[in-house]
Amino acid sequence: MNNQSANFGAFDPINGRQSENVDLWLYERGIAATSCGVTITDATQPHNPIIYCNPAFESITGFPPEEVLGRNCKFLQGKDTDLAVVEQIRQALRTKQECQVVLKNYRKNGTPFWNELKISPVCDRNGNLTNFIGVQTDITSRIESEAALKASETRLRLALNAAKMGVWDWDVDSGKVTWSEEVESIFGLEAGGFGGTYEAYLNCIHPEDCYRVTQQMSRLAEIGGDFKIEHRILLPDGSVRWVVNRGAVLRDLIGAGVRMTGTVMDISDRKQAELALRQQLEIERLLNGIAQRIRQSLKLEEVLNTAVAEVRQFLKTDRVVLYRLNSDDSGVVVVESIAANWMPILGQSIQDSCFASKHFHHYQQGRIRAIEDIQTANIQKCHIKLLESFQVKANLVVPVLQGEKLWGLLIAHHCSEPRKWEEVEVDLLKQLSVQLAIALQQSELYQQVQTELTERKQAEAALRQSENNLKEQAMQLRLALNDLQSAQSQLIQSEKMSSLGQLVAGVAHEINNPVNFISGNINHASQYIQDLLNLVQLYQKNYPNPAEEIQEETEAIDLEFLVEDLPKMLDSMRIGTSRIREIVLSLRNFSRHDEAEKKPVDIHEGIDNTLLILQHRLKPNSNNPGVQVIKNYSDLPQVDCYAGQLNQVFMNIISNAIDALEEQPSPRIITISTELVIKSELGVWSCELSNNLSNNLLAHNYINEKSKGVLIRISDNGSGIPEAVQKKIFDPFFTTKSVGKGTGMGLSISYQVVVDRHGGQLTCLSTPGVGTEFLIAIPLENIEQKNAKAVATDLAITNDVDDQTQVLQRL
């Protein structure tokens, strides 16, 4: 501050006087205390360096005095500082004149601010320029407020334009009215075309609304408050618009209204929509009433007369008629509603050659014709002459169609003057013509019904006589159809299984031949290879130092590893061929394609072959914990049976057990038990189930006292079968599986195979939450079939043919 004071004193010599020092000190204190930034530059030096700045300058700019003194003020400028303003400052400095500008400067921290800068030159007593004093004022807040206000005004103007709204102000005492540009646009005036008086505003109001608006405005001026007035205005081009005035009355201290201010908005679109809505509602009311009368009344003449009368009242026209066409292209007016003082034409026959030749086919295709003035319309003179004879000045014609047939015309006549028909009026007649067509069709149908009623009564007597016979025949046909469908499904499934058996047998045969070839030659190949290896060992023994080339080849082929691994490889191939032969044998045994007749077979072999085919579903993998199979086989003799069909039964039941365990947590167990029973055990099967499901009391009335039988039990620890489902599981086409996973024929055919084909019994026992067990009883003796229908099940199939086909494809 001392340095600044010394520099400050340099531009106004003190001359050693005490009073002047005091005054200078006071001036300096005053400058330091002001809120405006003050800088003093030395005009005698190039670039006008700053020699003084007050604390407010540092507060505004953030630059301390030590960073300011000796610099030119332009260090506050930025790239976006207005160059024109900068040039204005330079011009003032060159001409030694005062100037006041507003420019954008930057603080020390880089933030911008708006600076109102006033520069004043200072001269000594001799008139020589010594300094410039700059006063800075931060007006950023004011600039931002002005910008915000301007943006707000812009948004308001855009909003007013978008809403078709303007603002106005009325000084009641002077009668002066001020409008915005938007109001002038709404009233259809050019910019500045409004007279600016209350009378000029009243001249814009529609004459029919002017008195009402004047009364309301006067009353509002007296009582004050907010107001809303809707009225029409008349534009200079003669068109009419609807506006709504909203505003408030401002009062003076004694309560008198002195000013009104508010907004005016164009609501023509809303008014038109309201008018259209009212018209539409009236049309719907009219049409609904006509439609209700048509539904409730069979008096056609009354319905038609009421309809045309109501339409004439709605259209406010002079005549509405319903004109019916004859087969010779002539016609007659069958219904008419007419206003007073006009000529009636009801019942009049009309022969219009122009209509027949020029217009008939157009109306038959649904054409609607609206003529606003018959004298200016493009119609033939003969037709004009006809219309003039009926006093018609304008008309609206809508065809009445019954399908593709033109029944007649619905016509509205306006006789007093030409008329422009509105679209809503055309639509009304169009919809009415549809309703009238319905009424006409209903009347014709009623006549037909009356004519046919007698014939139907006569036919009903004959029908009642034959009704019982028809019901009985229908019942027989349904039963025959059900039997046919069941037999057809079984035959189709049997054919599929027969083809599948042939495929399995053929595939097994084709695989067996090359496998036998490979298996038969592996022993010889093994012996030959062993002989060669022995020969190599003799060479190594008798020629321990072979040639270098032989040594390199020995190392290249890794002879030691080859000698060790080659026998192992042959053993693996031998095991593989044995496994393939086992699978082929299982497929042949399972299909039993060459064993269509009954013959003694090993039941255990059939079960094992079935398990081998289903092995892929039993083995555990990454997504399946697998199923454990427990086999409790007894010592059984060979059973006289159809081996292939019985294998299908095993396949069906075991496959269903695997399906039942899919959602079951571990352990998943399927138990298969077999035992030999005699008569005393067949009479009452008292074998307790392994999973304690229940006691099985299975009576067999199909086996004589000396017979023996084999009992096969297949159980799982799944969720069980509900009692309601157990009653249906052997019914044809019944399945609980999703679409595409079962046909509902597997257990049905399995039942037929066991019971009808083998004289045995198939039973299911299940407890929900515990598990399910199937019991298959097969007699050892050859028992003839008792059911003739079993012929259709010669080749029993499973209900999961697709699953088995996939199994065979994997194998």
PDB file of C-alpha atoms in Angstrom, residues 319-437:
ATOM      1  CA  ARG A 319     -88.283 -33.178 -48.024  1.00  0.00           C
ATOM      2  CA  VAL A 320     -86.883 -36.667 -47.360  1.00  0.00           C
ATOM      3  CA  VAL A 321     -88.191 -39.617 -49.398  1.00  0.00           C
ATOM      4  CA  LEU A 322     -87.554 -43.314 -49.841  1.00  0.00           C
ATOM      5  CA  TYR A 323     -87.693 -44.200 -53.521  1.00  0.00           C
ATOM      6  CA  ARG A 324     -88.118 -47.878 -54.466  1.00  0.00           C
ATOM      7  CA  LEU A 325     -86.922 -49.191 -57.840  1.00  0.00           C
ATOM      8  CA  ASN A 326     -88.933 -51.601 -59.961  1.00  0.00           C
ATOM      9  CA  SER A 327     -87.547 -54.300 -62.201  1.00  0.00           C
ATOM     10  CA  ASP A 328     -88.252 -52.134 -65.324  1.00  0.00           C
ATOM     11  CA  ASP A 329     -86.005 -49.286 -64.025  1.00  0.00           C
ATOM     12  CA  SER A 330     -89.023 -47.237 -63.000  1.00  0.00           C
ATOM     13  CA  GLY A 331     -89.696 -46.380 -59.375  1.00  0.00           C
ATOM     14  CA  VAL A 332     -92.186 -45.102 -56.841  1.00  0.00           C
ATOM     15  CA  VAL A 333     -91.925 -42.930 -53.719  1.00  0.00           C
ATOM     16  CA  VAL A 334     -92.984 -45.280 -50.924  1.00  0.00           C
ATOM     17  CA  VAL A 335     -92.157 -43.087 -47.886  1.00  0.00           C
ATOM     18  CA  GLU A 336     -92.107 -39.291 -47.562  1.00  0.00           C
ATOM     19  CA  SER A 337     -91.625 -36.635 -44.892  1.00  0.00           C
ATOM     20  CA  ILE A 338     -92.219 -33.081 -46.124  1.00  0.00           C
ATOM     21  CA  ALA A 339     -92.319 -29.577 -44.647  1.00  0.00           C
ATOM     22  CA  ALA A 340     -95.350 -27.350 -45.005  1.00  0.00           C
ATOM     23  CA  ASN A 341     -95.988 -25.398 -48.225  1.00  0.00           C
ATOM     24  CA  TRP A 342     -94.156 -27.871 -50.452  1.00  0.00           C
ATOM     25  CA  MET A 343     -95.613 -30.262 -53.000  1.00  0.00           C
ATOM     26  CA  PRO A 344     -95.945 -33.888 -51.750  1.00  0.00           C
ATOM     27  CA  ILE A 345     -94.829 -36.679 -54.106  1.00  0.00           C
ATOM     28  CA  LEU A 346     -95.716 -39.749 -52.009  1.00  0.00           C
ATOM     29  CA  GLY A 347     -96.939 -42.639 -54.145  1.00  0.00           C
ATOM     30  CA  GLN A 348     -95.887 -40.940 -57.369  1.00  0.00           C
ATOM     31  CA  SER A 349     -94.453 -43.247 -60.014  1.00  0.00           C
ATOM     32  CA  ILE A 350     -91.369 -41.886 -61.742  1.00  0.00           C
ATOM     33  CA  GLN A 351     -89.941 -42.974 -65.064  1.00  0.00           C
ATOM     34  CA  ASP A 352     -86.475 -41.422 -65.448  1.00  0.00           C
ATOM     35  CA  SER A 353     -84.679 -42.641 -68.558  1.00  0.00           C
ATOM     36  CA  CYS A 354     -81.631 -40.558 -67.658  1.00  0.00           C
ATOM     37  CA  PHE A 355     -81.313 -42.405 -64.345  1.00  0.00           C
ATOM     38  CA  ALA A 356     -81.565 -45.848 -65.908  1.00  0.00           C
ATOM     39  CA  SER A 357     -78.935 -45.218 -68.554  1.00  0.00           C
ATOM     40  CA  LYS A 358     -76.445 -43.022 -66.722  1.00  0.00           C
ATOM     41  CA  HIS A 359     -76.684 -43.507 -62.971  1.00  0.00           C
ATOM     42  CA  PHE A 360     -78.139 -46.894 -62.078  1.00  0.00           C
ATOM     43  CA  HIS A 361     -74.860 -48.841 -62.159  1.00  0.00           C
ATOM     44  CA  HIS A 362     -73.054 -46.104 -60.159  1.00  0.00           C
ATOM     45  CA  TYR A 363     -75.594 -46.279 -57.320  1.00  0.00           C
ATOM     46  CA  GLN A 364     -75.484 -50.073 -57.470  1.00  0.00           C
ATOM     47  CA  GLN A 365     -71.757 -49.804 -56.671  1.00  0.00           C
ATOM     48  CA  GLY A 366     -72.505 -47.629 -53.605  1.00  0.00           C
ATOM     49  CA  ARG A 367     -72.132 -44.154 -55.113  1.00  0.00           C
ATOM     50  CA  ILE A 368     -73.337 -41.174 -53.026  1.00  0.00           C
ATOM     51  CA  ARG A 369     -74.211 -37.949 -54.827  1.00  0.00           C
ATOM     52  CA  ALA A 370     -74.550 -34.503 -53.223  1.00  0.00           C
ATOM     53  CA  ILE A 371     -75.807 -31.687 -55.492  1.00  0.00           C
ATOM     54  CA  GLU A 372     -75.481 -28.211 -53.985  1.00  0.00           C
ATOM     55  CA  ASP A 373     -77.232 -26.416 -56.852  1.00  0.00           C
ATOM     56  CA  ILE A 374     -78.976 -28.248 -59.688  1.00  0.00           C
ATOM     57  CA  GLN A 375     -78.425 -25.300 -62.039  1.00  0.00           C
ATOM     58  CA  THR A 376     -74.639 -25.287 -61.685  1.00  0.00           C
ATOM     59  CA  ALA A 377     -74.117 -29.026 -61.201  1.00  0.00           C
ATOM     60  CA  ASN A 378     -72.854 -31.168 -64.067  1.00  0.00           C
ATOM     61  CA  ILE A 379     -76.088 -33.087 -64.639  1.00  0.00           C
ATOM     62  CA  GLN A 380     -78.206 -33.694 -67.732  1.00  0.00           C
ATOM     63  CA  LYS A 381     -80.990 -31.316 -68.662  1.00  0.00           C
ATOM     64  CA  CYS A 382     -83.598 -34.066 -68.557  1.00  0.00           C
ATOM     65  CA  HIS A 383     -82.652 -34.702 -64.916  1.00  0.00           C
ATOM     66  CA  ILE A 384     -82.719 -30.973 -64.110  1.00  0.00           C
ATOM     67  CA  LYS A 385     -86.208 -30.774 -65.578  1.00  0.00           C
ATOM     68  CA  LEU A 386     -87.369 -33.668 -63.425  1.00  0.00           C
ATOM     69  CA  LEU A 387     -85.955 -32.108 -60.242  1.00  0.00           C
ATOM     70  CA  GLU A 388     -87.505 -28.745 -61.048  1.00  0.00           C
ATOM     71  CA  SER A 389     -90.892 -30.419 -61.339  1.00  0.00           C
ATOM     72  CA  PHE A 390     -90.469 -31.447 -57.706  1.00  0.00           C
ATOM     73  CA  GLN A 391     -89.364 -27.890 -56.666  1.00  0.00           C
ATOM     74  CA  VAL A 392     -85.877 -29.175 -55.848  1.00  0.00           C
ATOM     75  CA  LYS A 393     -82.920 -26.737 -55.660  1.00  0.00           C
ATOM     76  CA  ALA A 394     -80.392 -29.121 -54.073  1.00  0.00           C
ATOM     77  CA  ASN A 395     -80.483 -32.797 -53.181  1.00  0.00           C
ATOM     78  CA  LEU A 396     -78.517 -35.575 -51.488  1.00  0.00           C
ATOM     79  CA  VAL A 397     -78.907 -39.143 -52.813  1.00  0.00           C
ATOM     80  CA  VAL A 398     -77.754 -42.319 -51.012  1.00  0.00           C
ATOM     81  CA  PRO A 399     -78.380 -45.863 -52.347  1.00  0.00           C
ATOM     82  CA  VAL A 400     -80.182 -48.501 -50.269  1.00  0.00           C
ATOM     83  CA  LEU A 401     -78.442 -51.816 -51.002  1.00  0.00           C
ATOM     84  CA  GLN A 402     -79.346 -55.367 -50.116  1.00  0.00           C
ATOM     85  CA  GLY A 403     -76.128 -57.224 -50.748  1.00  0.00           C
ATOM     86  CA  GLU A 404     -75.217 -56.334 -54.335  1.00  0.00           C
ATOM     87  CA  LYS A 405     -78.825 -55.520 -55.241  1.00  0.00           C
ATOM     88  CA  LEU A 406     -79.963 -51.870 -55.487  1.00  0.00           C
ATOM     89  CA  TRP A 407     -83.314 -51.805 -53.645  1.00  0.00           C
ATOM     90  CA  GLY A 408     -83.882 -48.040 -53.949  1.00  0.00           C
ATOM     91  CA  LEU A 409     -82.684 -44.568 -52.989  1.00  0.00           C
ATOM     92  CA  LEU A 410     -82.831 -42.458 -49.833  1.00  0.00           C
ATOM     93  CA  ILE A 411     -83.117 -38.820 -51.002  1.00  0.00           C
ATOM     94  CA  ALA A 412     -83.046 -35.474 -49.168  1.00  0.00           C
ATOM     95  CA  HIS A 413     -84.536 -32.493 -51.111  1.00  0.00           C
ATOM     96  CA  HIS A 414     -83.820 -28.858 -50.307  1.00  0.00           C
ATOM     97  CA  CYS A 415     -86.411 -26.761 -52.106  1.00  0.00           C
ATOM     98  CA  SER A 416     -86.080 -23.244 -50.717  1.00  0.00           C
ATOM     99  CA  GLU A 417     -82.557 -22.488 -51.956  1.00  0.00           C
ATOM    100  CA  PRO A 418     -79.268 -24.158 -52.962  1.00  0.00           C
ATOM    101  CA  ARG A 419     -77.485 -25.823 -50.088  1.00  0.00           C
ATOM    102  CA  LYS A 420     -73.998 -27.050 -49.284  1.00  0.00           C
ATOM    103  CA  TRP A 421     -74.221 -30.523 -47.760  1.00  0.00           C
ATOM    104  CA  GLU A 422     -71.873 -31.148 -44.826  1.00  0.00           C
ATOM    105  CA  GLU A 423     -69.862 -34.341 -44.528  1.00  0.00           C
ATOM    106  CA  VAL A 424     -71.638 -35.256 -41.295  1.00  0.00           C
ATOM    107  CA  GLU A 425     -74.996 -34.987 -43.094  1.00  0.00           C
ATOM    108  CA  VAL A 426     -73.789 -37.266 -45.875  1.00  0.00           C
ATOM    109  CA  ASP A 427     -72.518 -39.743 -43.286  1.00  0.00           C
ATOM    110  CA  LEU A 428     -75.887 -39.676 -41.497  1.00  0.00           C
ATOM    111  CA  LEU A 429     -77.824 -40.622 -44.642  1.00  0.00           C
ATOM    112  CA  LYS A 430     -75.245 -43.267 -45.455  1.00  0.00           C
ATOM    113  CA  GLN A 431     -75.626 -44.925 -42.042  1.00  0.00           C
ATOM    114  CA  LEU A 432     -79.406 -44.557 -42.187  1.00  0.00           C
ATOM    115  CA  SER A 433     -79.479 -46.348 -45.535  1.00  0.00           C
ATOM    116  CA  VAL A 434     -77.724 -49.300 -43.879  1.00  0.00           C
ATOM    117  CA  GLN A 435     -80.295 -49.352 -41.067  1.00  0.00           C
ATOM    118  CA  LEU A 436     -83.164 -49.166 -43.563  1.00  0.00           C
ATOM    119  CA  ALA A 437     -81.645 -52.015 -45.553  1.00  0.00           C
TER     120      ALA A 437
END
